[in-house]
Amino acid sequence: MSNQTQTVRDGFSSRLGIIAAAAGSAIGLGNIWKFPYITGENGGAAFILVYLFCIALIGVPVMLSEFVIGRRAQKDAVGSFKTLAPGTPWFFTGWLGITAAFIILSFYGVVAGWTLHYLYLAISGGLQGLSAEQLGAVFGGFISNPWQPIFWQVLFMAATIAVVLGGIKNGIERYSKILMPLLLVILVILAIRSVTLDGAKQGMQFLFSPDFSKLNVEAILAALGHAFFSLSLGMGAMITYGSYIQKKENLGATALQVSIADTAIALIAGLAIFPAVFAFGIEPSAGPGLVFITLPNVFGQMAFGSVFAILFFALLAVAAITSAISILEVVVAYLDDEFSWSRTASTFTVGVAITIVGAILSQGNGSLADLKLPFLLNGELIGMNIFDWFITLSDQLLPIGGLAIALFAGWKMAKKDIADELSSSGLWKIAYLEIYRFTVRIIAPAAIAFVFLSSIFGLA
Ligand code: TRP
């Protein structure tokens, strides 16, 4: 960006690079850590169906809208709205995104730190030969320790800052390209082992035979919030990345491919985890520790299990980094573009501030576990520790951001500008234009508003 050349905006160099970077942003802890544990908490198959619905109906069109906005404006999350709708309050959407980025990365860094700790445990043999119960105790002891989670979180954030300092082409793109496909291979191997365990069948039922009586509004909000989280939507990350996509690229195809890749990885992660959850008698609703307790059991049942354990946690950490950089990049690009900060100054300042907030949040699982903040869910105020509070807040902020983005693309931008951008000025056929427009004008906003209002006030 500004440190590289004054005239040409830094961007992705190739078609594969864009997909890899956008998929690298989308695929992360959301797919492998969060998706399984919220699926477990919300009863399995029915929740997954709602989630898939949210991805197809709302996620894909909103991703496309973010790409359109960013590439049209050639700006960061705030600047894009200022450029496309000067003198209007639409840029608040960008500010909301900056806020959400800050909040998300602060807890994301903590969980990514957990994966580094587990990588260390896998290397040092600390996970071998433990029962499900013992693994649960290892996890609980670790996250409630005052210092250990902070140590690993700081290490992860330092790595994230280092990559973002490198800029777009040299940093983000290079890492995503090779390592994401490798993660897919490892996950598929894990899924095969998990599905063939004795007692896997109950897990398959949990994943594939829906029980709609388990669905409530909170589950639907969780599905919607997670659709945004998993696809990296609702806070301008894909606006920012969109601004780096070359003009000739097909945005519709890119959005579709990234969404499919992201969803496939989440489902494969589910296949790797749930059969094992039932086979080893773990509670599906065990919460944020689910992956960290379940998969070490699977490794224990595999030939070369300790090698797989090391590879898995290493690649999960990489997946987390390619996501974390996209979150940090939203704030960095904003300061660089709007205030002409240097990339170095903005990356350090923001990175360090987020690390400090995250370190405080990590205490919500331990030394500050008794500090409860109120949250309005389903018409009731419930108390949550600060760590969970931030995660739940992000489930609400992202759909609000997504709502504004859909309305902006649907009602504020001129149809001919949308058509020009989607078709790369006539290069691509865009038979889906009308249906896309109808979705972002009516369907997506109505669905988001309904889920959002009913989950807060308990209307449904
Ligand atoms: N999608 C990432 C994951 O699933 C997390 C993430 C990266 C994100 N960038 C984002 C979430 C922007 C929301 C917004 O792990």
Coordinates of C-alpha atoms and ligand atoms in Angstrom, one line a residue, residues 24-32 101 104 108 226 228-238 262 319-320 322-324 326-327 330 398, ligand 1:
G24 CA -7.8 -17.8 3.7
S25 CA -9.7 -15.0 5.4
A26 CA -12.9 -17.0 5.5
I27 CA -11.4 -20.3 6.6
G28 CA -10.2 -20.1 10.1
L29 CA -11.1 -20.8 13.7
G30 CA -14.6 -20.1 12.7
N31 CA -14.8 -23.3 10.7
I32 CA -12.9 -25.7 12.9
A101 CA -12.8 -5.8 13.7
I104 CA -13.3 -9.8 16.9
Y108 CA -9.7 -14.4 18.0
H226 CA -21.9 -17.5 12.4
F228 CA -21.3 -13.8 8.7
F229 CA -18.4 -14.7 11.0
S230 CA -17.3 -17.7 8.9
L231 CA -17.5 -15.9 5.6
S232 CA -15.7 -12.9 7.1
L233 CA -18.6 -10.6 6.3
G234 CA -20.4 -7.6 7.8
M235 CA -17.4 -5.6 8.9
G236 CA -15.7 -4.6 5.6
A237 CA -13.0 -7.3 5.4
M238 CA -14.3 -8.3 2.0
D262 CA -15.6 -22.2 3.4
A319 CA -5.6 -20.9 9.1
A320 CA -6.1 -18.6 12.1
T322 CA -4.6 -15.9 7.4
S323 CA -8.0 -14.9 9.0
A324 CA -6.5 -12.7 11.6
S326 CA -7.7 -9.9 7.2
I327 CA -9.2 -8.6 10.3
V330 CA -9.4 -3.7 7.9
L398 CA -21.8 -8.6 12.0
Ligands
TRP1 N1 -13.9 -16.0 8.9 C1 -12.8 -16.2 9.8 C2 -13.0 -17.5 10.5 O1 -13.9 -18.2 10.2 C3 -12.7 -15.0 10.9 C4 -12.7 -13.7 10.2 C5 -11.7 -13.2 9.4 C6 -13.7 -12.7 10.2 N2 -12.0 -12.0 8.9 C7 -13.2 -11.7 9.4 C8 -14.9 -12.7 10.8 C9 -14.0 -10.6 9.2 C10 -15.7 -11.6 10.6 C11 -15.3 -10.5 9.8 O2 -12.3 -17.9 11.3

